[in-house]
Coordinates of C-alpha atoms in Angstrom, one line a residue:
X491 CA 161.5 105.0 167.0
X492 CA 160.4 104.6 163.4
X493 CA 161.2 107.6 161.2
X494 CA 158.5 108.7 158.7
X495 CA 159.9 108.7 155.2
X496 CA 159.6 112.1 153.6
X497 CA 158.2 112.7 150.2
X498 CA 161.4 113.8 148.5
X499 CA 163.8 111.3 150.2
X500 CA 165.7 114.2 151.9
X501 CA 168.3 113.6 154.5
X502 CA 169.6 116.6 156.5
X503 CA 173.2 117.3 157.6
X504 CA 173.1 117.9 161.4
X505 CA 176.7 118.0 162.5
X506 CA 177.7 121.7 162.8
X507 CA 181.4 121.0 163.2
X508 CA 181.3 119.1 159.9
X509 CA 179.3 121.9 158.2
X510 CA 182.0 124.4 159.3
X511 CA 184.7 122.1 157.7
X512 CA 182.6 122.0 154.5
X513 CA 182.3 125.8 154.5
X514 CA 186.1 126.2 154.9
X515 CA 186.7 123.8 152.0
X516 CA 184.6 125.9 149.7
X517 CA 186.7 129.0 150.3
X518 CA 183.9 131.5 149.7
X519 CA 184.9 134.9 148.4
X520 CA 183.1 138.2 148.5
X521 CA 180.6 138.7 145.5
X522 CA 180.6 135.0 144.7
X523 CA 177.4 133.8 143.0
X524 CA 176.3 130.7 144.9
X525 CA 173.5 128.4 144.2
X526 CA 172.6 126.1 147.1
X527 CA 170.6 123.0 145.9
X528 CA 168.2 121.6 148.4
X529 CA 168.6 123.9 151.3
X530 CA 166.3 121.7 153.4
X531 CA 166.1 123.0 157.0
X532 CA 168.8 125.6 156.4
X533 CA 171.7 124.1 158.3
X534 CA 174.2 125.0 155.6
X535 CA 172.3 128.2 154.6
X536 CA 172.8 129.8 158.0
X537 CA 176.5 129.8 157.5
X538 CA 176.4 130.9 153.9
X539 CA 174.4 134.1 154.7
X540 CA 177.2 135.4 156.8
X541 CA 179.2 136.1 153.7
X542 CA 178.9 139.0 151.3
X543 CA 177.7 136.9 148.4
X544 CA 174.8 136.6 145.9
X545 CA 173.0 133.6 147.3
X546 CA 170.4 131.7 145.4
X547 CA 168.8 128.7 147.1
X548 CA 166.4 126.2 145.6
X549 CA 164.2 123.7 147.4
X550 CA 161.5 121.4 146.0
X551 CA 159.7 120.9 149.3
X552 CA 157.1 123.6 149.7
X553 CA 156.9 123.4 153.5
X554 CA 160.7 123.7 153.9
X555 CA 160.7 126.6 151.4
X556 CA 158.1 128.5 153.3
X557 CA 160.0 128.0 156.6
X558 CA 163.2 129.5 155.2
X559 CA 161.2 132.2 153.4
X560 CA 159.8 133.4 156.8
X561 CA 163.2 133.1 158.5
X562 CA 165.3 135.0 156.0
X563 CA 162.7 137.1 154.2
X564 CA 164.6 139.1 151.6
X565 CA 168.1 138.1 152.5
X566 CA 168.3 135.2 150.0
X567 CA 166.9 134.6 146.5
X568 CA 164.8 131.6 147.3
X569 CA 163.1 129.3 144.8
X570 CA 160.5 126.6 145.4
X571 CA 161.5 124.6 142.3
X572 CA 162.8 121.3 141.0
X573 CA 166.5 121.8 140.2
X574 CA 166.2 119.6 137.2
X575 CA 163.9 122.2 135.6
X576 CA 165.8 125.2 136.8
X577 CA 167.5 127.1 134.0
X578 CA 170.6 128.8 135.4
X579 CA 171.5 130.3 132.0
X580 CA 168.9 133.1 132.5
X581 CA 171.1 134.7 135.2
X582 CA 174.1 135.1 132.8
X583 CA 176.5 134.3 135.6
X584 CA 178.9 131.5 136.5
X585 CA 177.7 129.9 139.7
X586 CA 179.5 128.1 142.5
X587 CA 177.1 125.2 143.3
X588 CA 176.8 123.8 146.8
X589 CA 174.5 121.1 148.2
X590 CA 173.6 117.9 149.8
X591 CA 172.1 116.1 146.8
X592 CA 169.3 113.6 147.0
X593 CA 170.7 110.1 146.5
X594 CA 167.7 108.9 144.4
X595 CA 168.3 111.5 141.7
X596 CA 172.1 111.9 141.9
X597 CA 172.6 110.7 138.3
X598 CA 170.0 113.1 136.9
X599 CA 171.6 116.0 138.8
X600 CA 175.1 115.1 137.5
X601 CA 173.6 115.2 134.0
X602 CA 172.1 118.6 134.8
X603 CA 175.6 119.8 135.8
X604 CA 176.9 118.5 132.5
X605 CA 174.2 120.3 130.5
X606 CA 175.0 123.6 132.2
X607 CA 178.7 123.2 132.8
X608 CA 179.5 126.5 130.9
X609 CA 177.5 128.3 133.6
X610 CA 179.3 126.7 136.5
X611 CA 182.5 127.9 138.2
X612 CA 182.8 125.0 140.5
X613 CA 180.7 122.5 142.4
X614 CA 180.8 121.3 146.1
X615 CA 178.3 118.6 146.8
X616 CA 177.7 115.6 149.0
X617 CA 176.9 112.4 147.2
X618 CA 176.5 108.7 148.0
X619 CA 180.0 107.2 148.3
X620 CA 179.3 104.4 145.8
X621 CA 178.0 106.8 143.2
X622 CA 181.1 109.0 143.5
X623 CA 183.3 105.9 142.9
X624 CA 181.3 105.3 139.8
X625 CA 181.5 108.8 138.3
X626 CA 185.2 109.0 139.3
X627 CA 186.2 105.5 138.0
X628 CA 189.1 105.2 135.6
X629 CA 188.9 103.0 132.5
X630 CA 189.7 99.4 133.4
X631 CA 187.8 99.6 136.6
X632 CA 184.6 97.6 136.8
X633 CA 182.7 100.7 137.9
X634 CA 183.7 102.6 134.7
X635 CA 180.5 103.3 132.8
X636 CA 178.7 105.7 130.6
X637 CA 178.1 108.2 133.4
X638 CA 181.9 108.0 134.3
X639 CA 182.7 109.1 130.8
X640 CA 180.1 111.8 130.4
X641 CA 181.1 113.3 133.8
X642 CA 184.9 113.2 133.3
X643 CA 184.7 114.8 129.8
X644 CA 183.3 117.9 131.5
X645 CA 184.7 117.9 135.1
X646 CA 187.7 117.0 137.2
X647 CA 186.5 115.4 140.4
X648 CA 188.3 115.7 143.8
X649 CA 187.2 113.9 146.9
X650 CA 187.5 116.3 149.9
X651 CA 185.8 114.6 152.8
X652 CA 184.7 111.1 153.8
X653 CA 181.3 111.6 155.6
X654 CA 179.8 109.0 157.9
X655 CA 176.0 108.4 157.6
X656 CA 175.8 109.2 161.3
X657 CA 176.1 113.0 160.4
X658 CA 172.7 112.9 158.8
X659 CA 169.0 112.8 159.9
X660 CA 167.3 110.5 159.2
X661 CA 170.4 108.3 159.1
X662 CA 170.7 106.8 155.6
X663 CA 171.9 103.3 154.8
X664 CA 175.1 104.5 153.1
X665 CA 178.1 106.8 153.7
X666 CA 178.9 109.9 151.6
X667 CA 181.7 111.8 150.0
X668 CA 182.0 115.6 149.9
X669 CA 183.5 116.3 146.5
X670 CA 184.6 119.2 144.4
X671 CA 183.9 119.3 140.6
X672 CA 185.9 121.7 138.4
X673 CA 184.8 122.3 134.8
X674 CA 187.4 121.3 132.3
X675 CA 188.4 123.3 129.2
X676 CA 185.8 122.9 126.5
X677 CA 186.4 120.2 123.8
X678 CA 184.1 119.7 120.9
X679 CA 182.4 116.3 120.3
X680 CA 179.1 115.3 118.8
X681 CA 176.9 114.5 121.9
X682 CA 174.4 112.4 120.0
X683 CA 177.0 110.2 118.4
X684 CA 179.0 109.8 121.6
X685 CA 175.7 108.8 123.4
X686 CA 175.0 106.3 120.7
X687 CA 178.4 104.7 120.9
X688 CA 178.3 104.5 124.7
X689 CA 174.8 103.1 124.7
X690 CA 175.8 100.3 122.3
X691 CA 179.2 99.7 124.0
X692 CA 177.8 99.4 127.5
X693 CA 174.5 97.6 126.6
X694 CA 176.3 94.2 126.9
X695 CA 179.4 95.0 129.0
X696 CA 181.0 91.6 128.5
X697 CA 181.1 91.9 124.8
X698 CA 184.3 93.2 123.1
X699 CA 184.0 96.6 121.4
X700 CA 184.5 95.1 117.9
X701 CA 181.4 92.9 118.3
X702 CA 179.3 95.6 119.9
X703 CA 180.1 98.2 117.3
X704 CA 179.8 96.1 114.1
X705 CA 176.3 97.3 113.5
X706 CA 177.7 100.9 113.1
X707 CA 180.9 100.2 111.2
X708 CA 183.6 97.7 110.5
X709 CA 186.3 98.5 113.0
X710 CA 188.9 96.4 111.1
X711 CA 189.2 99.3 108.7
X712 CA 190.3 101.7 111.5
X713 CA 193.5 100.1 112.9
X714 CA 195.2 103.5 112.3
X715 CA 193.5 104.8 115.4
X716 CA 195.7 102.5 117.6
X717 CA 192.7 101.3 119.6
X718 CA 192.4 97.7 120.8
X719 CA 188.9 96.7 119.6
X720 CA 189.2 93.4 121.5
X721 CA 188.8 95.4 124.7
X722 CA 185.5 95.4 126.6
X723 CA 183.6 98.7 127.0
X724 CA 185.1 99.4 130.5
X725 CA 188.6 99.0 129.2
X726 CA 188.5 101.7 126.5
X727 CA 189.7 105.1 127.5
X728 CA 187.7 108.3 127.3
X729 CA 190.2 109.6 124.7
X730 CA 189.5 106.6 122.5
X731 CA 185.7 106.9 122.8
X732 CA 186.1 110.5 121.6
X733 CA 188.2 109.3 118.7
X734 CA 185.4 106.9 117.7
X735 CA 182.9 109.7 118.0
X736 CA 184.8 112.0 115.7
X737 CA 185.4 109.1 113.2
X738 CA 181.7 108.3 113.0
X739 CA 180.8 111.9 112.6
X740 CA 183.1 112.2 109.6
X741 CA 181.8 109.0 108.2
X742 CA 178.2 110.3 108.4
X743 CA 179.3 113.7 107.0
X744 CA 177.6 115.6 109.8

């Protein structure tokens, strides 16, 4: 039978035994502030409401939102909203975030987490396996990229479960990981400068850093940094990218 593709590319977790495993991994405590992203048909929500927590749930699909609104009435703080436009700062709380994230906007949601990481206690989400490998890649790995660096500056990533595509409906083409993301201690860096350096470095991945960066500054003058500028973008560590960011900020007297 051909499955009609839904407007927002949602897939729903349908294995109740797996959902129970996921709930156990989250280790929910009384009075937790939890934000569920994309509650869909409520398969995860029905377990969350059993706890004495402050539950906020957001869903972009109006029909799914109305269904859950009727089912749970005033038991949950429900929002029919796009998560990317949802400002969690207004609640002045640190949220535990849970969800089965849409594959087609995974990168945008990760950038959303980075933006609001000071308002996040921890994150438990399902993501496409290949995308997790990308955000969790170490330098030297061919998957190491701009999004790897931006994510790992802010979060530690732990893979908790390997999830087969057969646990979802409609069945997607790829498998997933259930991961935990824990905010790291805040470190200062100039976001605009780091983004500029990463954009230039990864624009042509096969170029060595020295050649990529020569339009910004002559790296031969900065051997004291103990960075091998003959490396390609994927071979430079996050620590060294931050060194370059701080150096350029000083040079520009920002």
